[in-house]
Amino acid sequence: MREIDITRGIVENHVESLYRSLESDVVIVGAGPSGLVAAGYLAEKGFNITILEKRLAPGGGIWGGGMGYKYVIIQKEAKDVLEDFGIPSRPYQDSYYCVDSISFASGLIFGATKRGVNIFNITECEDLLVRNGRVAGVVVNSSLTGIAHLPVDPLTLEARAVVDATGHEHDVVRTFSEKNDVTLNTPTGKPVGERSMFAETAEKAVVTNTKEVYPGLFVCGMSTAAVYGGFRMGPIFGGMLLSGKKLSGLLEECCSG
Ligand code: 48F
């Protein structure tokens, strides 16, 4: 056993992965439930999909369930998505299912990667690439660079579409709006800001507001609430799954044209 063979295997495969993502059909920023679902459905249709996740573990806000109690609730309308990803659930009352957050997170992550989604963890999207009034890619860096405040320049990946799936942070849209004199497709032209809890309305709005917020830039999941002024909903996740599914349809159209 030679140690450098282990190193060579890691380096060669990582670089090959990075090459594959240099020109993606879609780059999704954030590996929470909405981003993973959209990515999985699109990869299944043969699109080249990259996800960037700044933390060590993909899964976003799933792992903690509600206040660390490990189950989450899903409405029956989203049960198909659980089935498509092979995630077990048990019925709860008439219209809900209860899902163990550990099997939920791991099922979505494995479901996305086995369909060919290229997930880069510990990788942060710090800016966008914009050409002629259209978002054309992402500017990325190691999350460790940001944590250590090191003056290290980023790299760039091109994509036909970019998605802000960064949850409450709406990091991509917020940075884009702060840095550029742009008018977003929102009531104010800027991110409107998230509102307090009102689960039923919030869940519907997450799906309705899954859309293109600027040419080439889409929002899904909880970032739609921050961008379009939606309510928060807590640990009910059907809206996240349905948002990801809707987004996959929108992007399929966008990337097929
Ligand atoms: O927040 P998150 O799980 O996104 P989501 O799909 O789901 C929201 C729910 O988890 C929950 C909820 C349901 O009722 O309200 O909050 O909308 O995952 C977002 C992911 O994006 C990553 C972050 O670490 C998290 O894993 N992220 C945020 N900013 C960046 C990023 C960035 N600039 N670059 C890369 N990853």
mmCIF file of C-alpha atoms and ligand atoms in Angstrom:
data_model
loop_
_atom_site.group_PDB
_atom_site.id
_atom_site.type_symbol
_atom_site.label_atom_id
_atom_site.label_comp_id
_atom_site.label_asym_id
_atom_site.label_seq_id
_atom_site.Cartn_x
_atom_site.Cartn_y
_atom_site.Cartn_z
ATOM 1 C CA MET A 1 0.000 0.000 0.000
ATOM 2 C CA ARG A 2 1.434 3.367 -1.053
ATOM 3 C CA GLU A 3 0.022 6.427 0.667
ATOM 4 C CA ILE A 4 0.409 8.530 -2.464
ATOM 5 C CA ASP A 5 -1.806 6.120 -4.415
ATOM 6 C CA ILE A 6 -4.561 6.983 -1.941
ATOM 7 C CA THR A 7 -3.809 10.664 -2.448
ATOM 8 C CA ARG A 8 -3.702 10.260 -6.254
ATOM 9 C CA GLY A 9 -7.098 8.509 -6.227
ATOM 10 C CA ILE A 10 -8.663 11.333 -4.254
ATOM 11 C CA VAL A 11 -7.085 14.137 -6.275
ATOM 12 C CA GLU A 12 -7.844 12.576 -9.697
ATOM 13 C CA ASN A 13 -11.461 11.890 -8.832
ATOM 14 C CA HIS A 14 -12.046 15.282 -7.244
ATOM 15 C CA VAL A 15 -10.591 17.110 -10.241
ATOM 16 C CA GLU A 16 -12.663 14.971 -12.618
ATOM 17 C CA SER A 17 -15.776 15.904 -10.607
ATOM 18 C CA LEU A 18 -14.875 19.566 -10.691
ATOM 19 C CA TYR A 19 -14.354 19.405 -14.475
ATOM 20 C CA ARG A 20 -17.821 17.907 -14.845
ATOM 21 C CA SER A 21 -19.272 20.868 -12.941
ATOM 22 C CA LEU A 22 -17.372 23.599 -14.824
ATOM 23 C CA GLU A 23 -20.277 23.805 -17.274
ATOM 24 C CA SER A 24 -23.412 22.548 -15.506
ATOM 25 C CA ASP A 25 -26.960 22.762 -16.752
ATOM 26 C CA VAL A 26 -27.947 23.950 -13.263
ATOM 27 C CA VAL A 27 -25.993 24.948 -10.165
ATOM 28 C CA ILE A 28 -28.106 24.747 -7.009
ATOM 29 C CA VAL A 29 -26.754 26.594 -3.998
ATOM 30 C CA GLY A 30 -27.760 24.827 -0.772
ATOM 31 C CA ALA A 31 -28.308 21.100 -0.116
ATOM 32 C CA GLY A 32 -31.509 21.369 1.911
ATOM 33 C CA PRO A 33 -34.681 19.432 1.038
ATOM 34 C CA SER A 34 -35.904 21.704 -1.771
ATOM 35 C CA GLY A 35 -32.537 21.800 -3.556
ATOM 36 C CA LEU A 36 -31.940 18.051 -3.204
ATOM 37 C CA VAL A 37 -35.386 17.170 -4.578
ATOM 38 C CA ALA A 38 -35.058 19.491 -7.585
ATOM 39 C CA ALA A 39 -31.551 18.177 -8.260
ATOM 40 C CA GLY A 40 -32.597 14.519 -8.033
ATOM 41 C CA TYR A 41 -35.496 14.869 -10.487
ATOM 42 C CA LEU A 42 -33.393 16.864 -12.967
ATOM 43 C CA ALA A 43 -30.425 14.475 -12.835
ATOM 44 C CA GLU A 44 -32.805 11.572 -13.439
ATOM 45 C CA LYS A 45 -33.758 13.282 -16.725
ATOM 46 C CA GLY A 46 -30.102 13.457 -17.753
ATOM 47 C CA PHE A 47 -29.241 17.069 -16.841
ATOM 48 C CA ASN A 48 -25.797 17.897 -15.463
ATOM 49 C CA ILE A 49 -26.586 19.171 -11.950
ATOM 50 C CA THR A 50 -24.208 20.588 -9.354
ATOM 51 C CA ILE A 51 -25.058 21.397 -5.737
ATOM 52 C CA LEU A 52 -22.837 23.600 -3.574
ATOM 53 C CA GLU A 53 -23.135 23.170 0.194
ATOM 54 C CA LYS A 54 -21.139 25.334 2.556
ATOM 55 C CA ARG A 55 -21.445 22.968 5.529
ATOM 56 C CA LEU A 56 -19.789 19.578 6.015
ATOM 57 C CA ALA A 57 -23.083 17.655 5.829
ATOM 58 C CA PRO A 58 -25.737 18.176 3.146
ATOM 59 C CA GLY A 59 -29.339 18.050 4.420
ATOM 60 C CA GLY A 60 -29.786 21.649 5.568
ATOM 61 C CA GLY A 61 -32.480 22.134 8.197
ATOM 62 C CA ILE A 62 -33.739 18.543 8.153
ATOM 63 C CA TRP A 63 -31.416 16.936 10.683
ATOM 64 C CA GLY A 64 -32.702 18.782 13.743
ATOM 65 C CA GLY A 65 -36.398 17.901 13.252
ATOM 66 C CA GLY A 66 -38.342 20.279 15.507
ATOM 67 C CA MET A 67 -36.257 21.744 18.328
ATOM 68 C CA GLY A 68 -34.049 18.633 18.186
ATOM 69 C CA TYR A 69 -36.999 16.197 18.396
ATOM 70 C CA LYS A 70 -36.117 14.065 15.419
ATOM 71 C CA TYR A 71 -39.404 13.663 13.506
ATOM 72 C CA VAL A 72 -40.791 15.995 10.871
ATOM 73 C CA ILE A 73 -44.301 16.176 9.407
ATOM 74 C CA ILE A 74 -45.191 15.950 5.712
ATOM 75 C CA GLN A 75 -48.597 16.617 4.136
ATOM 76 C CA LYS A 76 -50.121 13.797 2.082
ATOM 77 C CA GLU A 77 -49.820 15.925 -1.092
ATOM 78 C CA ALA A 78 -46.049 15.432 -0.926
ATOM 79 C CA LYS A 79 -46.057 11.689 -0.220
ATOM 80 C CA ASP A 80 -45.181 10.916 -3.878
ATOM 81 C CA VAL A 81 -41.854 12.656 -3.450
ATOM 82 C CA LEU A 82 -41.036 10.536 -0.388
ATOM 83 C CA GLU A 83 -41.887 7.442 -2.415
ATOM 84 C CA ASP A 84 -39.787 8.540 -5.399
ATOM 85 C CA PHE A 85 -36.798 8.832 -3.065
ATOM 86 C CA GLY A 86 -37.606 5.589 -1.185
ATOM 87 C CA ILE A 87 -38.030 7.328 2.180
ATOM 88 C CA PRO A 88 -40.148 5.476 4.766
ATOM 89 C CA SER A 89 -42.945 7.312 6.597
ATOM 90 C CA ARG A 90 -45.890 6.523 8.830
ATOM 91 C CA PRO A 91 -49.384 7.984 8.586
ATOM 92 C CA TYR A 92 -50.264 10.626 11.158
ATOM 93 C CA GLN A 93 -53.873 11.841 11.577
ATOM 94 C CA ASP A 94 -55.842 11.988 8.303
ATOM 95 C CA SER A 95 -53.678 14.124 6.086
ATOM 96 C CA TYR A 96 -50.101 13.836 7.291
ATOM 97 C CA TYR A 97 -47.104 11.535 7.434
ATOM 98 C CA CYS A 98 -44.417 11.427 10.072
ATOM 99 C CA VAL A 99 -40.819 10.949 8.912
ATOM 100 C CA ASP A 100 -37.640 10.266 10.884
ATOM 101 C CA SER A 101 -35.416 13.226 10.050
ATOM 102 C CA ILE A 102 -32.308 11.037 9.819
ATOM 103 C CA SER A 103 -33.804 8.764 7.149
ATOM 104 C CA PHE A 104 -35.342 11.839 5.470
ATOM 105 C CA ALA A 105 -32.025 13.685 5.134
ATOM 106 C CA SER A 106 -29.981 10.622 4.208
ATOM 107 C CA GLY A 107 -32.661 9.421 1.735
ATOM 108 C CA LEU A 108 -32.721 12.729 -0.130
ATOM 109 C CA ILE A 109 -28.923 12.978 -0.200
ATOM 110 C CA PHE A 110 -28.461 9.410 -1.440
ATOM 111 C CA GLY A 111 -31.404 9.787 -3.838
ATOM 112 C CA ALA A 112 -29.755 12.829 -5.411
ATOM 113 C CA THR A 113 -26.213 11.416 -5.601
ATOM 114 C CA LYS A 114 -27.254 8.038 -6.988
ATOM 115 C CA ARG A 115 -29.075 9.843 -9.807
ATOM 116 C CA GLY A 116 -25.778 11.580 -10.642
ATOM 117 C CA VAL A 117 -26.016 14.937 -8.834
ATOM 118 C CA ASN A 118 -22.531 16.279 -8.148
ATOM 119 C CA ILE A 119 -22.563 17.687 -4.577
ATOM 120 C CA PHE A 120 -19.591 19.711 -3.352
ATOM 121 C CA ASN A 121 -19.665 20.131 0.409
ATOM 122 C CA ILE A 122 -17.517 22.635 2.367
ATOM 123 C CA THR A 123 -17.954 24.827 -0.719
ATOM 124 C CA GLU A 124 -19.558 28.225 -0.548
ATOM 125 C CA CYS A 125 -21.155 30.295 -3.289
ATOM 126 C CA GLU A 126 -19.881 33.792 -2.544
ATOM 127 C CA ASP A 127 -21.075 35.630 -5.656
ATOM 128 C CA LEU A 128 -22.631 35.210 -9.084
ATOM 129 C CA LEU A 129 -21.253 35.397 -12.599
ATOM 130 C CA VAL A 130 -23.414 37.841 -14.589
ATOM 131 C CA ARG A 131 -23.220 38.459 -18.329
ATOM 132 C CA ASN A 132 -25.395 40.829 -20.372
ATOM 133 C CA GLY A 133 -28.140 41.071 -17.766
ATOM 134 C CA ARG A 134 -28.337 37.326 -17.132
ATOM 135 C CA VAL A 135 -26.946 35.133 -14.364
ATOM 136 C CA ALA A 136 -24.480 32.791 -16.051
ATOM 137 C CA GLY A 137 -22.798 30.963 -13.183
ATOM 138 C CA VAL A 138 -21.440 31.065 -9.646
ATOM 139 C CA VAL A 139 -18.297 32.264 -7.901
ATOM 140 C CA VAL A 140 -17.169 29.640 -5.374
ATOM 141 C CA ASN A 141 -14.656 29.239 -2.608
ATOM 142 C CA SER A 142 -13.844 26.747 0.108
ATOM 143 C CA SER A 143 -15.992 27.466 3.187
ATOM 144 C CA LEU A 144 -12.774 27.189 5.210
ATOM 145 C CA THR A 145 -11.381 30.248 3.424
ATOM 146 C CA GLY A 146 -14.322 32.315 4.643
ATOM 147 C CA ILE A 147 -14.195 30.929 8.189
ATOM 148 C CA ALA A 148 -10.471 31.736 8.430
ATOM 149 C CA HIS A 149 -10.914 35.142 6.703
ATOM 150 C CA LEU A 150 -8.103 34.324 4.283
ATOM 151 C CA PRO A 151 -7.515 36.534 1.215
ATOM 152 C CA VAL A 152 -7.888 33.627 -1.257
ATOM 153 C CA ASP A 153 -9.463 34.262 -4.651
ATOM 154 C CA PRO A 154 -12.429 32.094 -5.705
ATOM 155 C CA LEU A 155 -13.049 29.919 -8.777
ATOM 156 C CA THR A 156 -15.973 30.171 -11.200
ATOM 157 C CA LEU A 157 -18.465 27.615 -12.534
ATOM 158 C CA GLU A 158 -20.774 28.311 -15.483
ATOM 159 C CA ALA A 159 -24.416 27.211 -15.577
ATOM 160 C CA ARG A 160 -27.468 27.750 -17.751
ATOM 161 C CA ALA A 161 -29.423 28.454 -14.553
ATOM 162 C CA VAL A 162 -28.536 29.075 -10.903
ATOM 163 C CA VAL A 163 -30.833 28.374 -7.944
ATOM 164 C CA ASP A 164 -30.903 30.027 -4.534
ATOM 165 C CA ALA A 165 -31.876 27.103 -2.270
ATOM 166 C CA THR A 166 -30.100 28.568 0.743
ATOM 167 C CA GLY A 167 -33.129 28.588 3.053
ATOM 168 C CA HIS A 168 -33.802 31.440 5.471
ATOM 169 C CA GLU A 169 -30.454 33.031 4.563
ATOM 170 C CA HIS A 170 -31.420 33.622 0.871
ATOM 171 C CA ASP A 171 -27.713 34.220 0.580
ATOM 172 C CA VAL A 172 -27.423 34.250 -3.211
ATOM 173 C CA VAL A 173 -30.302 36.632 -3.935
ATOM 174 C CA ARG A 174 -29.360 38.880 -1.002
ATOM 175 C CA THR A 175 -25.724 39.223 -2.130
ATOM 176 C CA PHE A 176 -26.740 39.716 -5.758
ATOM 177 C CA SER A 177 -29.253 42.420 -4.837
ATOM 178 C CA GLU A 178 -26.849 44.216 -2.463
ATOM 179 C CA LYS A 179 -23.946 44.251 -4.909
ATOM 180 C CA ASN A 180 -25.752 45.268 -8.079
ATOM 181 C CA ASP A 181 -28.222 47.862 -9.195
ATOM 182 C CA VAL A 182 -30.788 45.257 -10.261
ATOM 183 C CA THR A 183 -34.565 45.000 -10.139
ATOM 184 C CA LEU A 184 -35.731 41.565 -9.046
ATOM 185 C CA ASN A 185 -39.024 39.998 -10.016
ATOM 186 C CA THR A 186 -40.508 40.778 -6.545
ATOM 187 C CA PRO A 187 -43.122 43.338 -5.421
ATOM 188 C CA THR A 188 -40.378 45.782 -4.345
ATOM 189 C CA GLY A 189 -37.636 44.820 -6.802
ATOM 190 C CA LYS A 190 -35.564 43.741 -3.759
ATOM 191 C CA PRO A 191 -35.840 40.803 -1.316
ATOM 192 C CA VAL A 192 -38.990 41.541 0.698
ATOM 193 C CA GLY A 193 -38.025 39.720 3.952
ATOM 194 C CA GLU A 194 -39.488 36.728 5.775
ATOM 195 C CA ARG A 195 -42.536 37.067 8.042
ATOM 196 C CA SER A 196 -43.507 35.287 11.301
ATOM 197 C CA MET A 197 -45.109 31.852 11.553
ATOM 198 C CA PHE A 198 -48.352 30.969 9.738
ATOM 199 C CA ALA A 199 -47.862 27.406 8.515
ATOM 200 C CA GLU A 200 -50.779 26.846 6.157
ATOM 201 C CA THR A 201 -50.328 30.051 4.168
ATOM 202 C CA ALA A 202 -46.557 29.662 4.241
ATOM 203 C CA GLU A 203 -46.616 26.156 2.789
ATOM 204 C CA LYS A 204 -48.731 27.241 -0.183
ATOM 205 C CA ALA A 205 -46.668 30.374 -0.811
ATOM 206 C CA VAL A 206 -43.384 28.413 -0.902
ATOM 207 C CA VAL A 207 -44.657 26.522 -3.925
ATOM 208 C CA THR A 208 -46.317 29.533 -5.617
ATOM 209 C CA ASN A 209 -43.159 31.631 -5.200
ATOM 210 C CA THR A 210 -40.812 29.001 -6.614
ATOM 211 C CA LYS A 211 -39.854 30.893 -9.758
ATOM 212 C CA GLU A 212 -37.284 32.866 -11.725
ATOM 213 C CA VAL A 213 -36.428 35.983 -9.724
ATOM 214 C CA TYR A 214 -33.995 37.412 -12.294
ATOM 215 C CA PRO A 215 -32.999 36.095 -15.729
ATOM 216 C CA GLY A 216 -31.095 32.857 -15.068
ATOM 217 C CA LEU A 217 -31.648 32.974 -11.272
ATOM 218 C CA PHE A 218 -34.357 30.885 -9.563
ATOM 219 C CA VAL A 219 -35.496 30.535 -5.942
ATOM 220 C CA CYS A 220 -36.973 27.534 -4.172
ATOM 221 C CA GLY A 221 -37.720 26.348 -0.629
ATOM 222 C CA MET A 222 -37.450 28.666 2.328
ATOM 223 C CA SER A 223 -35.497 31.302 0.439
ATOM 224 C CA THR A 224 -38.746 32.068 -1.432
ATOM 225 C CA ALA A 225 -40.195 33.310 1.885
ATOM 226 C CA ALA A 226 -37.322 35.718 2.421
ATOM 227 C CA VAL A 227 -37.322 36.871 -1.195
ATOM 228 C CA TYR A 228 -41.103 37.223 -1.645
ATOM 229 C CA GLY A 229 -42.194 38.110 1.906
ATOM 230 C CA GLY A 230 -43.709 34.734 2.857
ATOM 231 C CA PHE A 231 -44.466 33.445 6.349
ATOM 232 C CA ARG A 232 -42.368 30.782 8.100
ATOM 233 C CA MET A 233 -43.812 27.335 8.771
ATOM 234 C CA GLY A 234 -41.539 25.399 11.145
ATOM 235 C CA PRO A 235 -40.920 21.650 10.871
ATOM 236 C CA ILE A 236 -43.534 20.764 8.258
ATOM 237 C CA PHE A 237 -41.696 19.867 5.059
ATOM 238 C CA GLY A 238 -44.248 19.094 2.331
ATOM 239 C CA GLY A 239 -43.895 22.590 0.857
ATOM 240 C CA MET A 240 -40.127 22.138 0.534
ATOM 241 C CA LEU A 241 -40.566 18.876 -1.379
ATOM 242 C CA LEU A 242 -43.265 20.292 -3.658
ATOM 243 C CA SER A 243 -41.197 23.427 -4.253
ATOM 244 C CA GLY A 244 -38.240 21.265 -5.356
ATOM 245 C CA LYS A 245 -40.491 19.226 -7.618
ATOM 246 C CA LYS A 246 -42.022 22.344 -9.208
ATOM 247 C CA LEU A 247 -38.566 23.833 -9.717
ATOM 248 C CA SER A 248 -37.381 20.726 -11.547
ATOM 249 C CA GLY A 249 -40.221 21.232 -14.064
ATOM 250 C CA LEU A 250 -39.379 24.929 -14.559
ATOM 251 C CA LEU A 251 -35.693 24.184 -15.043
ATOM 252 C CA GLU A 252 -36.332 21.312 -17.392
ATOM 253 C CA GLU A 253 -38.162 23.783 -19.617
ATOM 254 C CA CYS A 254 -35.450 26.423 -19.215
ATOM 255 C CA CYS A 255 -32.572 24.017 -19.964
ATOM 256 C CA SER A 256 -34.278 22.236 -22.836
ATOM 257 C CA GLY A 257 -34.818 25.456 -24.808
HETATM 258 O O1 48F B 1 -32.380 25.710 5.007
HETATM 259 P P1 48F B 1 -32.335 24.532 4.130
HETATM 260 O O2 48F B 1 -32.722 23.211 4.681
HETATM 261 O O3 48F B 1 -33.156 24.865 2.778
HETATM 262 P P2 48F B 1 -34.626 24.568 2.264
HETATM 263 O O4 48F B 1 -34.570 23.528 1.212
HETATM 264 O O5 48F B 1 -35.404 23.928 3.508
HETATM 265 C C1 48F B 1 -35.803 24.687 4.605
HETATM 266 C C2 48F B 1 -36.057 23.752 5.765
HETATM 267 O O6 48F B 1 -34.921 22.989 6.064
HETATM 268 C C3 48F B 1 -36.508 24.452 7.051
HETATM 269 C C4 48F B 1 -37.914 24.858 6.989
HETATM 270 C C5 48F B 1 -38.938 23.842 6.667
HETATM 271 O O7 48F B 1 -40.073 24.143 7.312
HETATM 272 O O8 48F B 1 -38.220 25.949 7.262
HETATM 273 O O9 48F B 1 -35.685 25.558 7.309
HETATM 274 O O10 48F B 1 -35.237 25.857 1.937
HETATM 275 O O11 48F B 1 -30.865 24.367 3.530
HETATM 276 C C6 48F B 1 -30.167 25.442 2.966
HETATM 277 C C7 48F B 1 -28.722 25.025 2.817
HETATM 278 O O12 48F B 1 -28.032 26.044 2.120
HETATM 279 C C8 48F B 1 -26.699 26.112 2.640
HETATM 280 C C9 48F B 1 -26.899 25.899 4.142
HETATM 281 O O13 48F B 1 -25.701 25.471 4.761
HETATM 282 C C10 48F B 1 -27.998 24.839 4.157
HETATM 283 O O14 48F B 1 -27.468 23.528 4.215
HETATM 284 N N1 48F B 1 -26.146 27.418 2.272
HETATM 285 C C11 48F B 1 -26.557 28.648 2.699
HETATM 286 N N2 48F B 1 -25.838 29.614 2.097
HETATM 287 C C12 48F B 1 -24.953 28.988 1.259
HETATM 288 C C13 48F B 1 -25.140 27.590 1.377
HETATM 289 C C14 48F B 1 -23.936 29.436 0.365
HETATM 290 N N3 48F B 1 -23.688 30.749 0.165
HETATM 291 N N4 48F B 1 -23.206 28.520 -0.314
HETATM 292 C C15 48F B 1 -23.442 27.184 -0.136
HETATM 293 N N5 48F B 1 -24.393 26.701 0.709
#
